[in-house]
Amino acid sequence: MTSTDAPGTTQTQQRRPTRQRRAVAAALAGFDDFRSAQEIHDLISRQGDSVGLATVYRTLSSLAEAGEVDMLRNEDGEAIWRSCSDTHHHHLVCRTCGATVEVEGPAVERWTNAIAAEHGYADLSHTLEIFGTCPTCR
Amino acid sequence: MTSTDAPGTTQTQQRRPTRQRRAVAAALAGFDDFRSAQEIHDLISRQGDSVGLATVYRTLSSLAEAGEVDMLRNEDGEAIWRSCSDTHHHHLVCRTCGATVEVEGPAVERWTNAIAAEHGYADLSHTLEIFGTCPTCR
DNA sequence: CGTGGGTTTGACAATGGTTCTCAACATCGC
DNA sequence: GCGATGTTGAGAACCATTGTCAAACCCACG
């Protein structure tokens, strides 16, 4: 767990630059829509690297926790991932091809906070994803 | 979907009033937060009825398709269910105890439609759920 | 450089939610 | 009541995800 629990240090991450983690990062750089962990794993294999599936999961999770990738769930509840910009945002995702548009909605953020406050809920998180069929896939 | 349609079309609507379906409906009437299929299954057993887990899943799915229950996914990707009012709405769900507040956001609906239209996406659906810790669980 | 200790990995097992299978059974229209 | 057809249940099958743990690796230090 947290080996260095010193109050001031924000060094919760032990991130060693290994071949595997570089491979995952490289794979993430190669697409801009959302992919499942297994698809990413296949992608890595196809790029010639070999990384265990468990490691792909571990790496993706820690990257997500670090805010470097977005993880969301498709309509079947499966986790899908992609690298992301660092601001909070939501997605408009094509149900067919996965094409993704990043959208921001300050109004929505404000609205969710207001609603939650109104009911006394704390420690908030929210999900807002829009699924549809993109112009190309129609 | 349409309840009565052309004679030739295959009727996918088979809804027979069975003991099992009544039991699921009764269980759904017994709580107003979101529960997993397995919790609902347990609830039914505790009420004295005996319904197979697969049947619970089947019934919940078909009720969801018919718009009589809400199904959404918690942060772990598990499906959770509850009977719902018939208007479109979203939820503020307690991460700890599952207490749920139904919220409406016309502004949000308008916003998602606008965003999607702007990018040419059609056949829309969207998810917006707020998770937090309710006043009681804090 | 060589060494030692903590970190990371990978093959595989284990989990757990969900769906499938299919024979036995309940309902419905007649 | 009877036969056709929808429905059920027990368990197997599925499959994404996570846990296990010994071996491989990275890094700091001597």
PDB file of N, CA, C and O (backbone and C1' of nucleotides) in Angstrom, chain A residues 14 16 18 20-21 52 55 58, chain C residues 5-12:
ATOM      1  N   GLN A  14       3.993   4.662  -7.099  1.00  0.00           N
ATOM      2  CA  GLN A  14       5.255   4.062  -7.438  1.00  0.00           C
ATOM      3  C   GLN A  14       5.153   3.673  -8.895  1.00  0.00           C
ATOM      4  O   GLN A  14       4.553   2.689  -9.249  1.00  0.00           O
ATOM      5  N   ARG A  16       7.227   2.829 -11.931  1.00  0.00           N
ATOM      6  CA  ARG A  16       8.513   2.545 -12.562  1.00  0.00           C
ATOM      7  C   ARG A  16       8.317   2.413 -14.068  1.00  0.00           C
ATOM      8  O   ARG A  16       7.383   1.752 -14.520  1.00  0.00           O
ATOM      9  N   THR A  18       8.619   0.671 -16.966  1.00  0.00           N
ATOM     10  CA  THR A  18       8.969  -0.665 -17.444  1.00  0.00           C
ATOM     11  C   THR A  18       8.571  -0.799 -18.909  1.00  0.00           C
ATOM     12  O   THR A  18       7.789  -0.005 -19.424  1.00  0.00           O
ATOM     13  N   GLN A  20       6.617  -2.927 -20.144  1.00  0.00           N
ATOM     14  CA  GLN A  20       5.185  -3.178 -20.259  1.00  0.00           C
ATOM     15  C   GLN A  20       4.367  -1.886 -20.206  1.00  0.00           C
ATOM     16  O   GLN A  20       3.441  -1.693 -20.975  1.00  0.00           O
ATOM     17  N   ARG A  21       4.745  -1.030 -19.260  1.00  0.00           N
ATOM     18  CA  ARG A  21       3.974   0.200 -19.124  1.00  0.00           C
ATOM     19  C   ARG A  21       4.171   1.100 -20.333  1.00  0.00           C
ATOM     20  O   ARG A  21       3.265   1.810 -20.748  1.00  0.00           O
ATOM     21  N   GLY A  52       1.282  -9.233 -20.332  1.00  0.00           N
ATOM     22  CA  GLY A  52       0.206 -10.036 -19.766  1.00  0.00           C
ATOM     23  C   GLY A  52      -1.072  -9.238 -19.615  1.00  0.00           C
ATOM     24  O   GLY A  52      -1.038  -8.031 -19.360  1.00  0.00           O
ATOM     25  N   THR A  55      -1.467  -7.430 -16.417  1.00  0.00           N
ATOM     26  CA  THR A  55      -0.654  -6.218 -16.358  1.00  0.00           C
ATOM     27  C   THR A  55      -1.333  -5.076 -17.096  1.00  0.00           C
ATOM     28  O   THR A  55      -1.275  -3.925 -16.666  1.00  0.00           O
ATOM     29  N   ARG A  58      -3.878  -3.829 -14.751  1.00  0.00           N
ATOM     30  CA  ARG A  58      -3.249  -3.070 -13.657  1.00  0.00           C
ATOM     31  C   ARG A  58      -2.805  -1.701 -14.122  1.00  0.00           C
ATOM     32  O   ARG A  58      -3.041  -0.692 -13.458  1.00  0.00           O
TER      33      ARG A  58
ATOM     34  P    DG C   5      18.361  -8.158   1.608  1.00  0.00           P
ATOM     35  O5'  DG C   5      17.221  -7.069   1.448  1.00  0.00           O
ATOM     36  C5'  DG C   5      17.555  -5.668   1.413  1.00  0.00           C
ATOM     37  C4'  DG C   5      16.417  -4.921   0.739  1.00  0.00           C
ATOM     38  C3'  DG C   5      15.044  -5.545   1.006  1.00  0.00           C
ATOM     39  O3'  DG C   5      14.063  -4.522   1.055  1.00  0.00           O
ATOM     40  C1'  DG C   5      15.485  -5.598  -1.297  1.00  0.00           C
ATOM     41  P    DG C   6      12.676  -4.823   1.744  1.00  0.00           P
ATOM     42  O5'  DG C   6      11.624  -4.090   0.779  1.00  0.00           O
ATOM     43  C5'  DG C   6      11.776  -2.701   0.516  1.00  0.00           C
ATOM     44  C4'  DG C   6      11.425  -2.428  -0.928  1.00  0.00           C
ATOM     45  C3'  DG C   6       9.948  -2.720  -1.265  1.00  0.00           C
ATOM     46  O3'  DG C   6       9.429  -1.622  -1.991  1.00  0.00           O
ATOM     47  C1'  DG C   6      11.372  -3.862  -2.771  1.00  0.00           C
ATOM     48  P    DT C   7       7.922  -1.637  -2.434  1.00  0.00           P
ATOM     49  O5'  DT C   7       8.034  -1.939  -4.006  1.00  0.00           O
ATOM     50  C5'  DT C   7       8.905  -1.134  -4.790  1.00  0.00           C
ATOM     51  C4'  DT C   7       8.749  -1.469  -6.257  1.00  0.00           C
ATOM     52  C3'  DT C   7       7.311  -1.591  -6.759  1.00  0.00           C
ATOM     53  O3'  DT C   7       7.259  -0.945  -8.023  1.00  0.00           O
ATOM     54  C1'  DT C   7       8.488  -3.590  -7.217  1.00  0.00           C
ATOM     55  P    DT C   8       5.908  -0.829  -8.815  1.00  0.00           P
ATOM     56  O5'  DT C   8       6.006  -2.076  -9.791  1.00  0.00           O
ATOM     57  C5'  DT C   8       7.127  -2.174 -10.645  1.00  0.00           C
ATOM     58  C4'  DT C   8       7.015  -3.385 -11.527  1.00  0.00           C
ATOM     59  C3'  DT C   8       5.636  -3.631 -12.130  1.00  0.00           C
ATOM     60  O3'  DT C   8       5.811  -3.745 -13.532  1.00  0.00           O
ATOM     61  C1'  DT C   8       6.477  -5.616 -11.135  1.00  0.00           C
ATOM     62  P    DT C   9       4.595  -4.038 -14.480  1.00  0.00           P
ATOM     63  O5'  DT C   9       4.786  -5.583 -14.782  1.00  0.00           O
ATOM     64  C5'  DT C   9       6.050  -6.038 -15.189  1.00  0.00           C
ATOM     65  C4'  DT C   9       6.063  -7.534 -15.319  1.00  0.00           C
ATOM     66  C3'  DT C   9       4.843  -8.096 -16.071  1.00  0.00           C
ATOM     67  O3'  DT C   9       5.303  -8.869 -17.167  1.00  0.00           O
ATOM     68  C1'  DT C   9       5.210  -9.243 -14.005  1.00  0.00           C
ATOM     69  P    DG C  10       4.317  -9.157 -18.372  1.00  0.00           P
ATOM     70  O5'  DG C  10       4.004 -10.686 -18.089  1.00  0.00           O
ATOM     71  C5'  DG C  10       5.076 -11.584 -17.937  1.00  0.00           C
ATOM     72  C4'  DG C  10       4.550 -12.939 -17.538  1.00  0.00           C
ATOM     73  C3'  DG C  10       3.277 -13.349 -18.284  1.00  0.00           C
ATOM     74  O3'  DG C  10       3.333 -14.752 -18.493  1.00  0.00           O
ATOM     75  C1'  DG C  10       2.839 -13.300 -15.981  1.00  0.00           C
ATOM     76  P    DA C  11       2.854 -15.357 -19.853  1.00  0.00           P
ATOM     77  O5'  DA C  11       2.286 -16.736 -19.313  1.00  0.00           O
ATOM     78  C5'  DA C  11       3.156 -17.575 -18.571  1.00  0.00           C
ATOM     79  C4'  DA C  11       2.365 -18.355 -17.541  1.00  0.00           C
ATOM     80  C3'  DA C  11       1.078 -18.977 -18.089  1.00  0.00           C
ATOM     81  O3'  DA C  11       1.049 -20.348 -17.700  1.00  0.00           O
ATOM     82  C1'  DA C  11       0.616 -17.700 -16.139  1.00  0.00           C
ATOM     83  P    DC C  12      -0.104 -21.280 -18.208  1.00  0.00           P
ATOM     84  O5'  DC C  12      -1.079 -21.296 -16.948  1.00  0.00           O
ATOM     85  C5'  DC C  12      -0.522 -21.395 -15.647  1.00  0.00           C
ATOM     86  C4'  DC C  12      -1.603 -21.136 -14.621  1.00  0.00           C
ATOM     87  C3'  DC C  12      -2.984 -21.634 -15.033  1.00  0.00           C
ATOM     88  O3'  DC C  12      -3.392 -22.622 -14.095  1.00  0.00           O
ATOM     89  C1'  DC C  12      -3.088 -19.430 -14.140  1.00  0.00           C
TER      90       DC C  12
END
